[in-house]
Amino acid sequence: MSSPVATSTTLSFAERTHEADCGAARVLMLPTPVDRVVSFRGSFVTRPDFGSGQELEQKLVTMMLDKGTRHRDRFAVAEALEDRGVQLHFSADGLRCGVSGRALRADLPDVLALLAEQLRDPLFDADEFDKVKAQHAASLRRALDSTSAQAADALARRLFPADHPNYRSAPASDLARLEALSVDDVRAYHAAHFGARDLLLAFAGDLDPDAVAASVTDALGDWAVPSDTAPFATAPDPAPPGRVDVPMADRQNLDVRMGHALALRRDDDDYLPLYVGNYILGGNFSARLMSTVRDEQGLTYGIGSTLTGVQVEFDGYWRIAVTLSGDALERGIEATLEQVRRFVAEGVTEDELAEKQTTLTGTYKVGLATTGGLATSLLINEERGFGAAYLDRHPRLIEALTCDAVNAAVRRHLDADALHIAVAGTLPALNAPGV
């Protein structure tokens, strides 16, 4: 869904990015040498009421956006896109809903007009809604049957209150809510929450900034900002550290999630040194957890760690994921905890930091080698309030990190004794003969 970009210019991304306000929409446009193709990404704040589980209505609305508008049915929408070879996708994630797509430069005005029609005037056909409900119910049943999903959701429920965006309700309760929802409920959610609140659009490719801005203004410039603003919790509310088991029958392997809340946001000065420190611990195949718990001790098939759900608007958490057999369950958990304690106490080495700095900056630059990657980065950094200049600044910030800065952030924020543990699968006692 992206086109490779030739980068012969010496100008920075910030110097090449054009910005415009088109009604309520903030638009960023980055011309690149690619021929005729434009990729775009966009998002807007919908603010579901997390405490009452409105993420479900938000999800269903995005699933209905390609099922027709009040001006043309789903087949006419599909034909309009296929005739132009356009890819268009909608998504929902926390506070925001998003759109992504790619089109030929000549088709972009028509594509934006169609996109606006889908966002503003969806049909909400009752028969299509029943199909969407069945599709999402199947997805929730798969989650019920997944040890990884069950463990991850159980951990999140230990760390966050129900009205926090990082809280995860149980799939069984979502299934019950889904069954009770009607197409009128989803239509009402769209009317109250969908609009141009913090509407951001990013374009990269063969584009004329003035023409793109004019097309956005025509299509979305008068989209109203909704008034419905549901409150949400911004801080975690964890129970005391402990363990929860989610018994599941007939699973040879168990999924374990270990984690604790983090008292920092994405724009905190400690975020990047902690991000790099965690990457050294469990970010890729050559990280410490893989090389010790998996390769040296042979206790797991896979293990890693991430900073999860950390946004500028609310706190997130640190999470370790490990898959273990029933026989190795307790030894695997203890071995993981021991490696975390050693990591926090001993810190990272100069060689480890240099290696991961090379990996992370290289991966980042590869991600900017396509029009889709550029549009995505422009959008994400605008959502965070960092601006287009952060595309140039991010690799320099990574390269400038020192061992002292990384180790200080690790010791401030990571604590093996504060970890919660969630285990999902067939627990060893259930495998015993006669049980």
PDB file of N, CA and C in Angstrom, residues 259-316:
ATOM      1  N   GLY A 259       3.606  -7.663  33.562  1.00  0.00           N
ATOM      2  CA  GLY A 259       3.700  -6.230  33.294  1.00  0.00           C
ATOM      3  C   GLY A 259       3.356  -5.376  34.486  1.00  0.00           C
ATOM      4  N   HIS A 260       3.707  -4.105  34.385  1.00  0.00           N
ATOM      5  CA  HIS A 260       3.253  -3.125  35.378  1.00  0.00           C
ATOM      6  C   HIS A 260       3.057  -1.774  34.703  1.00  0.00           C
ATOM      7  N   ALA A 261       2.281  -0.923  35.347  1.00  0.00           N
ATOM      8  CA  ALA A 261       1.977   0.390  34.782  1.00  0.00           C
ATOM      9  C   ALA A 261       3.231   1.258  34.758  1.00  0.00           C
ATOM     10  N   LEU A 262       3.256   2.205  33.829  1.00  0.00           N
ATOM     11  CA  LEU A 262       4.371   3.152  33.696  1.00  0.00           C
ATOM     12  C   LEU A 262       3.847   4.562  33.958  1.00  0.00           C
ATOM     13  N   ALA A 263       4.566   5.294  34.776  1.00  0.00           N
ATOM     14  CA  ALA A 263       4.170   6.674  35.071  1.00  0.00           C
ATOM     15  C   ALA A 263       4.893   7.623  34.129  1.00  0.00           C
ATOM     16  N   LEU A 264       4.666   7.455  32.835  1.00  0.00           N
ATOM     17  CA  LEU A 264       5.218   8.402  31.874  1.00  0.00           C
ATOM     18  C   LEU A 264       4.360   8.396  30.612  1.00  0.00           C
ATOM     19  N   ARG A 265       4.452   9.484  29.869  1.00  0.00           N
ATOM     20  CA  ARG A 265       3.718   9.636  28.608  1.00  0.00           C
ATOM     21  C   ARG A 265       4.711   9.615  27.446  1.00  0.00           C
ATOM     22  N   ARG A 266       4.158   9.621  26.233  1.00  0.00           N
ATOM     23  CA  ARG A 266       5.009   9.537  25.045  1.00  0.00           C
ATOM     24  C   ARG A 266       5.903  10.763  24.883  1.00  0.00           C
ATOM     25  N   ASP A 267       5.491  11.908  25.428  1.00  0.00           N
ATOM     26  CA  ASP A 267       6.298  13.114  25.304  1.00  0.00           C
ATOM     27  C   ASP A 267       7.182  13.358  26.527  1.00  0.00           C
ATOM     28  N   ASP A 268       7.296  12.364  27.417  1.00  0.00           N
ATOM     29  CA  ASP A 268       8.175  12.457  28.580  1.00  0.00           C
ATOM     30  C   ASP A 268       9.636  12.317  28.133  1.00  0.00           C
ATOM     31  N   ASP A 269      10.536  13.064  28.767  1.00  0.00           N
ATOM     32  CA  ASP A 269      11.962  12.973  28.406  1.00  0.00           C
ATOM     33  C   ASP A 269      12.519  11.567  28.620  1.00  0.00           C
ATOM     34  N   ASP A 270      11.934  10.806  29.516  1.00  0.00           N
ATOM     35  CA  ASP A 270      12.422   9.447  29.783  1.00  0.00           C
ATOM     36  C   ASP A 270      11.949   8.427  28.750  1.00  0.00           C
ATOM     37  N   TYR A 271      11.000   8.815  27.865  1.00  0.00           N
ATOM     38  CA  TYR A 271      10.421   7.793  26.988  1.00  0.00           C
ATOM     39  C   TYR A 271      11.467   7.149  26.080  1.00  0.00           C
ATOM     40  N   LEU A 272      12.224   7.940  25.347  1.00  0.00           N
ATOM     41  CA  LEU A 272      13.163   7.348  24.384  1.00  0.00           C
ATOM     42  C   LEU A 272      14.250   6.506  25.062  1.00  0.00           C
ATOM     43  N   PRO A 273      14.926   6.988  26.129  1.00  0.00           N
ATOM     44  CA  PRO A 273      15.908   6.107  26.775  1.00  0.00           C
ATOM     45  C   PRO A 273      15.278   4.830  27.327  1.00  0.00           C
ATOM     46  N   LEU A 274      14.053   4.912  27.841  1.00  0.00           N
ATOM     47  CA  LEU A 274      13.398   3.697  28.319  1.00  0.00           C
ATOM     48  C   LEU A 274      13.024   2.786  27.153  1.00  0.00           C
ATOM     49  N   TYR A 275      12.577   3.372  26.048  1.00  0.00           N
ATOM     50  CA  TYR A 275      12.236   2.585  24.851  1.00  0.00           C
ATOM     51  C   TYR A 275      13.452   1.801  24.359  1.00  0.00           C
ATOM     52  N   VAL A 276      14.587   2.466  24.302  1.00  0.00           N
ATOM     53  CA  VAL A 276      15.804   1.784  23.835  1.00  0.00           C
ATOM     54  C   VAL A 276      16.254   0.737  24.861  1.00  0.00           C
ATOM     55  N   GLY A 277      16.165   1.074  26.151  1.00  0.00           N
ATOM     56  CA  GLY A 277      16.529   0.100  27.174  1.00  0.00           C
ATOM     57  C   GLY A 277      15.675  -1.147  27.083  1.00  0.00           C
ATOM     58  N   ASN A 278      14.376  -0.969  26.939  1.00  0.00           N
ATOM     59  CA  ASN A 278      13.500  -2.129  26.800  1.00  0.00           C
ATOM     60  C   ASN A 278      13.832  -2.920  25.542  1.00  0.00           C
ATOM     61  N   TYR A 279      14.185  -2.218  24.465  1.00  0.00           N
ATOM     62  CA  TYR A 279      14.518  -2.923  23.209  1.00  0.00           C
ATOM     63  C   TYR A 279      15.747  -3.815  23.407  1.00  0.00           C
ATOM     64  N   ILE A 280      16.698  -3.341  24.196  1.00  0.00           N
ATOM     65  CA  ILE A 280      17.878  -4.165  24.489  1.00  0.00           C
ATOM     66  C   ILE A 280      17.476  -5.398  25.310  1.00  0.00           C
ATOM     67  N   LEU A 281      16.515  -5.218  26.205  1.00  0.00           N
ATOM     68  CA  LEU A 281      16.061  -6.347  27.023  1.00  0.00           C
ATOM     69  C   LEU A 281      15.243  -7.343  26.213  1.00  0.00           C
ATOM     70  N   GLY A 282      14.277  -6.858  25.437  1.00  0.00           N
ATOM     71  CA  GLY A 282      13.367  -7.816  24.811  1.00  0.00           C
ATOM     72  C   GLY A 282      12.763  -7.367  23.504  1.00  0.00           C
ATOM     73  N   GLY A 283      13.458  -6.494  22.754  1.00  0.00           N
ATOM     74  CA  GLY A 283      12.853  -5.909  21.562  1.00  0.00           C
ATOM     75  C   GLY A 283      12.957  -6.718  20.297  1.00  0.00           C
ATOM     76  N   ASN A 284      13.948  -7.618  20.201  1.00  0.00           N
ATOM     77  CA  ASN A 284      14.064  -8.380  18.961  1.00  0.00           C
ATOM     78  C   ASN A 284      14.721  -9.734  19.246  1.00  0.00           C
ATOM     79  N   PHE A 285      15.039 -10.456  18.193  1.00  0.00           N
ATOM     80  CA  PHE A 285      15.505 -11.837  18.329  1.00  0.00           C
ATOM     81  C   PHE A 285      16.858 -11.931  19.029  1.00  0.00           C
ATOM     82  N   SER A 286      17.673 -10.874  18.961  1.00  0.00           N
ATOM     83  CA  SER A 286      18.990 -10.914  19.607  1.00  0.00           C
ATOM     84  C   SER A 286      18.986 -10.214  20.968  1.00  0.00           C
ATOM     85  N   ALA A 287      17.810  -9.876  21.484  1.00  0.00           N
ATOM     86  CA  ALA A 287      17.728  -9.188  22.777  1.00  0.00           C
ATOM     87  C   ALA A 287      18.050 -10.152  23.921  1.00  0.00           C
ATOM     88  N   ARG A 288      18.254  -9.586  25.108  1.00  0.00           N
ATOM     89  CA  ARG A 288      18.709 -10.397  26.247  1.00  0.00           C
ATOM     90  C   ARG A 288      17.752 -11.524  26.624  1.00  0.00           C
ATOM     91  N   LEU A 289      16.459 -11.238  26.666  1.00  0.00           N
ATOM     92  CA  LEU A 289      15.520 -12.276  27.077  1.00  0.00           C
ATOM     93  C   LEU A 289      15.551 -13.465  26.116  1.00  0.00           C
ATOM     94  N   MET A 290      15.659 -13.204  24.829  1.00  0.00           N
ATOM     95  CA  MET A 290      15.728 -14.296  23.863  1.00  0.00           C
ATOM     96  C   MET A 290      17.033 -15.076  24.012  1.00  0.00           C
ATOM     97  N   SER A 291      18.120 -14.359  24.195  1.00  0.00           N
ATOM     98  CA  SER A 291      19.417 -15.046  24.239  1.00  0.00           C
ATOM     99  C   SER A 291      19.619 -15.822  25.534  1.00  0.00           C
ATOM    100  N   THR A 292      18.911 -15.470  26.595  1.00  0.00           N
ATOM    101  CA  THR A 292      19.082 -16.177  27.874  1.00  0.00           C
ATOM    102  C   THR A 292      17.964 -17.197  28.122  1.00  0.00           C
ATOM    103  N   VAL A 293      16.737 -16.725  28.276  1.00  0.00           N
ATOM    104  CA  VAL A 293      15.627 -17.625  28.633  1.00  0.00           C
ATOM    105  C   VAL A 293      15.346 -18.628  27.516  1.00  0.00           C
ATOM    106  N   ARG A 294      15.505 -18.207  26.265  1.00  0.00           N
ATOM    107  CA  ARG A 294      15.239 -19.123  25.152  1.00  0.00           C
ATOM    108  C   ARG A 294      16.490 -19.902  24.747  1.00  0.00           C
ATOM    109  N   ASP A 295      17.550 -19.176  24.339  1.00  0.00           N
ATOM    110  CA  ASP A 295      18.703 -19.853  23.739  1.00  0.00           C
ATOM    111  C   ASP A 295      19.553 -20.596  24.772  1.00  0.00           C
ATOM    112  N   GLU A 296      19.877 -19.959  25.899  1.00  0.00           N
ATOM    113  CA  GLU A 296      20.751 -20.595  26.888  1.00  0.00           C
ATOM    114  C   GLU A 296      20.008 -21.612  27.745  1.00  0.00           C
ATOM    115  N   GLN A 297      18.798 -21.270  28.189  1.00  0.00           N
ATOM    116  CA  GLN A 297      18.093 -22.134  29.127  1.00  0.00           C
ATOM    117  C   GLN A 297      17.047 -23.025  28.464  1.00  0.00           C
ATOM    118  N   GLY A 298      16.690 -22.747  27.242  1.00  0.00           N
ATOM    119  CA  GLY A 298      15.756 -23.589  26.500  1.00  0.00           C
ATOM    120  C   GLY A 298      14.378 -23.708  27.138  1.00  0.00           C
ATOM    121  N   LEU A 299      13.901 -22.635  27.777  1.00  0.00           N
ATOM    122  CA  LEU A 299      12.648 -22.716  28.526  1.00  0.00           C
ATOM    123  C   LEU A 299      11.440 -22.246  27.720  1.00  0.00           C
ATOM    124  N   THR A 300      11.672 -21.584  26.602  1.00  0.00           N
ATOM    125  CA  THR A 300      10.544 -21.005  25.874  1.00  0.00           C
ATOM    126  C   THR A 300      10.770 -21.063  24.372  1.00  0.00           C
ATOM    127  N   TYR A 301       9.652 -20.916  23.650  1.00  0.00           N
ATOM    128  CA  TYR A 301       9.723 -20.828  22.191  1.00  0.00           C
ATOM    129  C   TYR A 301       9.884 -19.378  21.754  1.00  0.00           C
ATOM    130  N   GLY A 302       9.397 -18.471  22.560  1.00  0.00           N
ATOM    131  CA  GLY A 302       9.508 -17.065  22.205  1.00  0.00           C
ATOM    132  C   GLY A 302       9.265 -16.175  23.408  1.00  0.00           C
ATOM    133  N   ILE A 303      10.011 -15.069  23.491  1.00  0.00           N
ATOM    134  CA  ILE A 303       9.863 -14.141  24.606  1.00  0.00           C
ATOM    135  C   ILE A 303      10.273 -12.751  24.147  1.00  0.00           C
ATOM    136  N   GLY A 304       9.580 -11.733  24.615  1.00  0.00           N
ATOM    137  CA  GLY A 304       9.924 -10.365  24.253  1.00  0.00           C
ATOM    138  C   GLY A 304       9.236  -9.389  25.195  1.00  0.00           C
ATOM    139  N   SER A 305       9.611  -8.120  25.097  1.00  0.00           N
ATOM    140  CA  SER A 305       9.010  -7.106  25.965  1.00  0.00           C
ATOM    141  C   SER A 305       8.781  -5.831  25.171  1.00  0.00           C
ATOM    142  N   THR A 306       7.747  -5.079  25.577  1.00  0.00           N
ATOM    143  CA  THR A 306       7.389  -3.847  24.870  1.00  0.00           C
ATOM    144  C   THR A 306       6.887  -2.792  25.852  1.00  0.00           C
ATOM    145  N   LEU A 307       6.961  -1.527  25.435  1.00  0.00           N
ATOM    146  CA  LEU A 307       6.216  -0.453  26.092  1.00  0.00           C
ATOM    147  C   LEU A 307       4.888  -0.362  25.350  1.00  0.00           C
ATOM    148  N   THR A 308       3.788  -0.506  26.065  1.00  0.00           N
ATOM    149  CA  THR A 308       2.483  -0.680  25.422  1.00  0.00           C
ATOM    150  C   THR A 308       1.513   0.424  25.842  1.00  0.00           C
ATOM    151  N   GLY A 309       0.771   0.935  24.865  1.00  0.00           N
ATOM    152  CA  GLY A 309      -0.299   1.883  25.168  1.00  0.00           C
ATOM    153  C   GLY A 309       0.156   3.194  25.765  1.00  0.00           C
ATOM    154  N   VAL A 310       1.414   3.593  25.543  1.00  0.00           N
ATOM    155  CA  VAL A 310       1.929   4.859  26.082  1.00  0.00           C
ATOM    156  C   VAL A 310       1.614   5.966  25.074  1.00  0.00           C
ATOM    157  N   GLN A 311       0.773   6.916  25.457  1.00  0.00           N
ATOM    158  CA  GLN A 311       0.363   7.996  24.562  1.00  0.00           C
ATOM    159  C   GLN A 311       0.620   9.337  25.233  1.00  0.00           C
ATOM    160  N   VAL A 312       0.495  10.415  24.489  1.00  0.00           N
ATOM    161  CA  VAL A 312       0.651  11.733  25.110  1.00  0.00           C
ATOM    162  C   VAL A 312      -0.563  12.065  25.978  1.00  0.00           C
ATOM    163  N   GLU A 313      -1.714  11.417  25.696  1.00  0.00           N
ATOM    164  CA  GLU A 313      -2.935  11.735  26.454  1.00  0.00           C
ATOM    165  C   GLU A 313      -3.084  10.910  27.729  1.00  0.00           C
ATOM    166  N   PHE A 314      -2.442   9.733  27.810  1.00  0.00           N
ATOM    167  CA  PHE A 314      -2.646   8.859  28.973  1.00  0.00           C
ATOM    168  C   PHE A 314      -1.450   7.911  29.152  1.00  0.00           C
ATOM    169  N   ASP A 315      -1.355   7.361  30.385  1.00  0.00           N
ATOM    170  CA  ASP A 315      -0.256   6.464  30.735  1.00  0.00           C
ATOM    171  C   ASP A 315      -0.450   5.084  30.103  1.00  0.00           C
ATOM    172  N   GLY A 316       0.671   4.382  29.922  1.00  0.00           N
ATOM    173  CA  GLY A 316       0.633   3.024  29.406  1.00  0.00           C
ATOM    174  C   GLY A 316       1.279   2.046  30.362  1.00  0.00           C
TER     175      GLY A 316
END
